[in-house]
Coordinates of C-alpha atoms in Angstrom, one line a residue:
M15 CA -12.0 -4.0 -1.9
V16 CA -12.8 -5.1 1.7
I17 CA -10.0 -5.6 4.1
Y18 CA -9.7 -6.8 7.6
L19 CA -7.1 -5.5 10.1
R20 CA -5.1 -8.2 12.0
N21 CA -2.5 -7.8 14.7
D22 CA 0.0 -10.6 13.9
G23 CA 1.6 -10.5 17.4
A24 CA -1.7 -10.8 19.2
E25 CA -3.4 -12.9 16.5
K26 CA -6.5 -10.7 16.9
Y27 CA -8.7 -8.7 14.4
L28 CA -10.3 -5.2 14.9
R29 CA -13.9 -5.1 15.5
I30 CA -16.2 -2.0 15.9
K31 CA -18.9 -1.8 18.6
M32 CA -21.3 1.3 18.1
R33 CA -22.1 3.1 21.3
K34 CA -24.2 6.2 22.1
N35 CA -21.1 8.5 21.9
G36 CA -19.7 6.9 18.7
P37 CA -17.9 3.7 17.6
K38 CA -15.4 2.0 19.8
L39 CA -12.5 -0.2 18.5
M40 CA -12.0 -3.6 20.2
T41 CA -10.2 -6.8 19.3
T42 CA -11.6 -10.2 18.5
T43 CA -10.9 -13.5 16.7
S44 CA -11.8 -13.7 13.1
K45 CA -15.4 -14.0 14.1
G46 CA -17.0 -10.6 14.3
A47 CA -14.0 -8.9 12.5
A48 CA -14.9 -5.3 11.2
P49 CA -14.6 -4.9 7.4
F50 CA -12.8 -1.8 6.1
F51 CA -12.1 -0.2 2.7
T52 CA -9.5 2.3 1.6
S53 CA -9.8 5.7 -0.1
Y54 CA -7.0 8.1 -0.8
G55 CA -4.8 6.5 1.8
R56 CA -7.5 6.4 4.5
I57 CA -8.9 3.3 6.1
I58 CA -12.7 3.7 6.3
S59 CA -15.3 1.6 8.1
Y60 CA -17.4 -0.4 5.7
E61 CA -20.3 -0.6 8.2
F62 CA -20.0 3.0 9.4
P63 CA -18.5 4.9 6.3
Q64 CA -18.8 8.2 8.0
Y65 CA -15.9 7.1 10.2
H66 CA -12.2 6.4 9.5
L67 CA -9.2 5.2 11.3
V68 CA -7.0 7.8 12.8
N69 CA -4.2 6.5 14.8
N70 CA -5.9 4.0 17.2
R71 CA -9.4 5.4 17.1
L72 CA -12.4 5.9 14.7
V73 CA -12.9 9.6 13.8
K74 CA -15.9 11.1 12.0
I75 CA -15.1 12.3 8.4
E76 CA -16.2 16.0 8.4
D77 CA -15.9 16.5 4.6
D78 CA -17.0 14.7 1.5
V79 CA -15.4 11.2 1.7
K80 CA -14.6 11.5 -2.1
D81 CA -12.9 14.9 -1.9
S82 CA -9.1 14.2 -1.9
R83 CA -8.3 17.9 -1.6
R84 CA -9.4 18.1 2.0
I85 CA -7.5 15.1 3.3
D86 CA -5.2 15.6 6.3
Q87 CA -2.0 13.6 5.5
G88 CA -1.8 12.7 9.2
S89 CA -4.9 10.6 8.8
T90 CA -3.6 8.5 5.9
W91 CA -1.8 5.2 6.0
T92 CA 0.9 3.4 4.1
L93 CA 2.3 -0.2 4.1
G94 CA 6.0 0.0 5.5
E95 CA 8.8 -2.5 4.9
C96 CA 6.7 -4.9 2.8
N97 CA 8.0 -7.8 0.8
L98 CA 6.1 -7.5 -2.5
R99 CA 5.9 -11.0 -3.7
N100 CA 4.2 -12.8 -6.6
P101 CA 2.7 -16.1 -5.2
K102 CA 2.7 -17.7 -8.7
S103 CA 6.2 -17.2 -9.7
G104 CA 7.8 -17.2 -6.2
M105 CA 9.5 -13.9 -7.1
S106 CA 9.7 -10.7 -5.1
L107 CA 10.7 -7.1 -6.0
D108 CA 14.3 -6.5 -5.2
L109 CA 17.1 -4.0 -5.7
K110 CA 19.6 -4.4 -8.5
E111 CA 22.8 -2.2 -9.0
V112 CA 23.3 -0.9 -12.7
D113 CA 26.4 1.4 -13.2
G114 CA 26.5 2.3 -9.5
K115 CA 22.8 3.1 -9.3
N116 CA 20.1 1.1 -7.7
T117 CA 16.9 0.1 -9.7
T118 CA 14.3 -2.6 -9.5
T119 CA 14.5 -6.2 -10.4
G120 CA 12.8 -9.5 -9.5
A121 CA 14.5 -12.3 -7.3
A122 CA 13.4 -15.4 -5.5
T123 CA 11.4 -14.4 -2.4
D124 CA 13.6 -14.1 0.7
L125 CA 11.6 -12.8 3.6
H126 CA 14.8 -12.1 5.5
S127 CA 16.4 -9.9 2.7
D128 CA 16.5 -6.2 3.5
S129 CA 16.8 -5.3 -0.1
Q130 CA 13.3 -6.9 -0.8
R131 CA 11.6 -4.5 1.7
F132 CA 9.6 -1.5 0.3
S133 CA 7.1 1.0 1.4
V134 CA 3.9 1.4 -0.7
G135 CA 0.6 3.1 -0.6
I136 CA -2.7 1.5 0.3
S137 CA -4.7 3.3 -2.3
G138 CA -4.7 6.4 -4.8
K139 CA -1.3 7.2 -6.2
W140 CA 1.8 6.6 -4.2
P141 CA 5.7 6.6 -4.5
L142 CA 7.8 3.5 -4.2
E143 CA 10.4 3.7 -1.4
S144 CA 13.3 1.2 -0.6
S145 CA 13.3 0.5 3.1
K146 CA 17.0 -0.3 2.8
L147 CA 18.0 2.8 1.0
G148 CA 15.4 5.2 2.4
T149 CA 15.0 6.8 -1.0
L150 CA 12.2 6.8 -3.6
L151 CA 12.2 5.5 -7.1
V152 CA 12.7 8.3 -9.7
R153 CA 13.2 8.4 -13.5
D154 CA 16.7 8.9 -14.4
E155 CA 16.6 10.3 -17.9
K156 CA 20.3 10.2 -18.5
A157 CA 20.6 6.6 -17.4
G158 CA 17.4 5.7 -19.3
L159 CA 15.9 3.9 -16.4
S160 CA 14.2 4.5 -13.0
T161 CA 16.6 4.5 -10.0
F162 CA 16.3 5.0 -6.2
A163 CA 17.7 8.5 -5.5
D164 CA 17.3 11.8 -3.7
T165 CA 14.0 13.4 -4.9
R166 CA 14.5 17.0 -3.7
D167 CA 14.7 18.2 -7.3
R168 CA 12.5 15.4 -8.8
K169 CA 9.3 13.9 -8.2
G170 CA 9.0 10.2 -7.3
A171 CA 7.6 7.8 -9.8
E172 CA 3.8 7.2 -9.1
F173 CA 2.3 3.9 -8.9
R174 CA -1.2 2.5 -7.8
W175 CA -3.0 -0.7 -7.1
N176 CA -5.6 -2.1 -9.3
A177 CA -7.0 -5.6 -9.1
R178 CA -4.1 -6.7 -6.8
Q179 CA -1.5 -5.5 -9.4
I180 CA 0.9 -2.7 -9.0
L181 CA 0.5 -0.2 -12.0
T182 CA 2.8 2.6 -13.3
K183 CA 1.3 6.0 -14.0
V184 CA 0.5 5.0 -17.5
G185 CA -1.2 1.7 -16.6
K186 CA 1.6 -0.8 -17.1
P187 CA 2.0 -3.5 -14.3
F188 CA 5.0 -5.3 -13.1
D189 CA 4.9 -8.8 -14.6
Q190 CA 5.1 -11.9 -12.4
N191 CA 8.9 -11.6 -12.4
F192 CA 8.8 -7.9 -11.5
Q193 CA 10.0 -6.7 -14.8
K194 CA 7.9 -3.9 -16.5
A195 CA 5.2 -5.6 -18.6
S196 CA 5.2 -4.8 -22.3
G197 CA 1.4 -4.5 -22.4
Y198 CA -1.1 -2.7 -20.3
F199 CA -3.3 -3.6 -17.3
K200 CA -5.9 -6.3 -17.9
F201 CA -8.5 -7.2 -15.4
S202 CA -8.6 -10.8 -14.1
S203 CA -10.1 -12.5 -11.0
A204 CA -6.7 -14.4 -10.6
P205 CA -4.0 -12.3 -12.5
D206 CA -0.6 -13.8 -13.0
N207 CA 0.8 -10.3 -12.1
A208 CA -0.9 -10.3 -8.7
V209 CA 1.3 -8.8 -5.8
V210 CA 0.9 -9.7 -2.2
P211 CA 2.3 -7.4 0.3
T212 CA 3.9 -9.6 3.1
G213 CA 5.3 -8.8 6.5
C214 CA 4.3 -5.2 6.4
K215 CA 3.9 -2.5 9.1
L216 CA 0.8 -0.3 9.0
V217 CA 2.3 3.3 9.2
V218 CA 0.7 6.6 9.5
G219 CA 1.2 8.5 6.3
S220 CA 2.9 11.6 7.7
E221 CA 5.7 9.6 9.5

C-alpha cells in the first residue's frame, strides 16, 4: 500500500529531492508529494526503495529490506493516540469495564474521548496499547477475555493490518462494530470492516 506523509499543522506533504550526496526531504503541497510504503514498521521511499525514514531524514538501508531480523527498532514507526474508526458504522474502538477489568468494545465515534485512543503498528505484527491506560491488550485466561494489563509476565496480543482491516493473530478481524468477527478475513476493495486511524501521531517505535 502506498502512503503519503502529511503534516496537519503545516498542511504540507513530504517530498524527496535526489541530490549527489543522497536524497533530501522537503515539504510541498499535494503536488509532488513523495510516495512511501511500509515494511516491518519502517517507512520506505517508493521511488528510492534503498532509503527509509529515520527520525527526520532518509537513511540508506544497509541490509536486505526483507530481512526482519536485522531491523533496528529505533528506525521503526508506530501510530500513537489514534481513534480507530469504522466510517460505515460510525463506530470506534473503545474501552469497556468488565468485572473491574478493561477490555475492548465499540462505541459511537467521539474524537475527544481519551478512552478511544490507541497506539497501533503500521505493518507487520504489533500489540494494541490503550493510550489512556498505558497498557497492552493481553489474553486473560481466567476471565476468558482479553484485557488491558501489565505485560511483564505475559506477551501482548498480536494484531496486523490487511486490506485496511485489523486482524487477530489467527486472522479474524474486528467487525464494523468492533466486536470480534465470527468468521475469518475476506478480501474486498471496500470492506465493511475497514478501520481508519484518525488523529494519530507518527511515533518512533522505540519511544
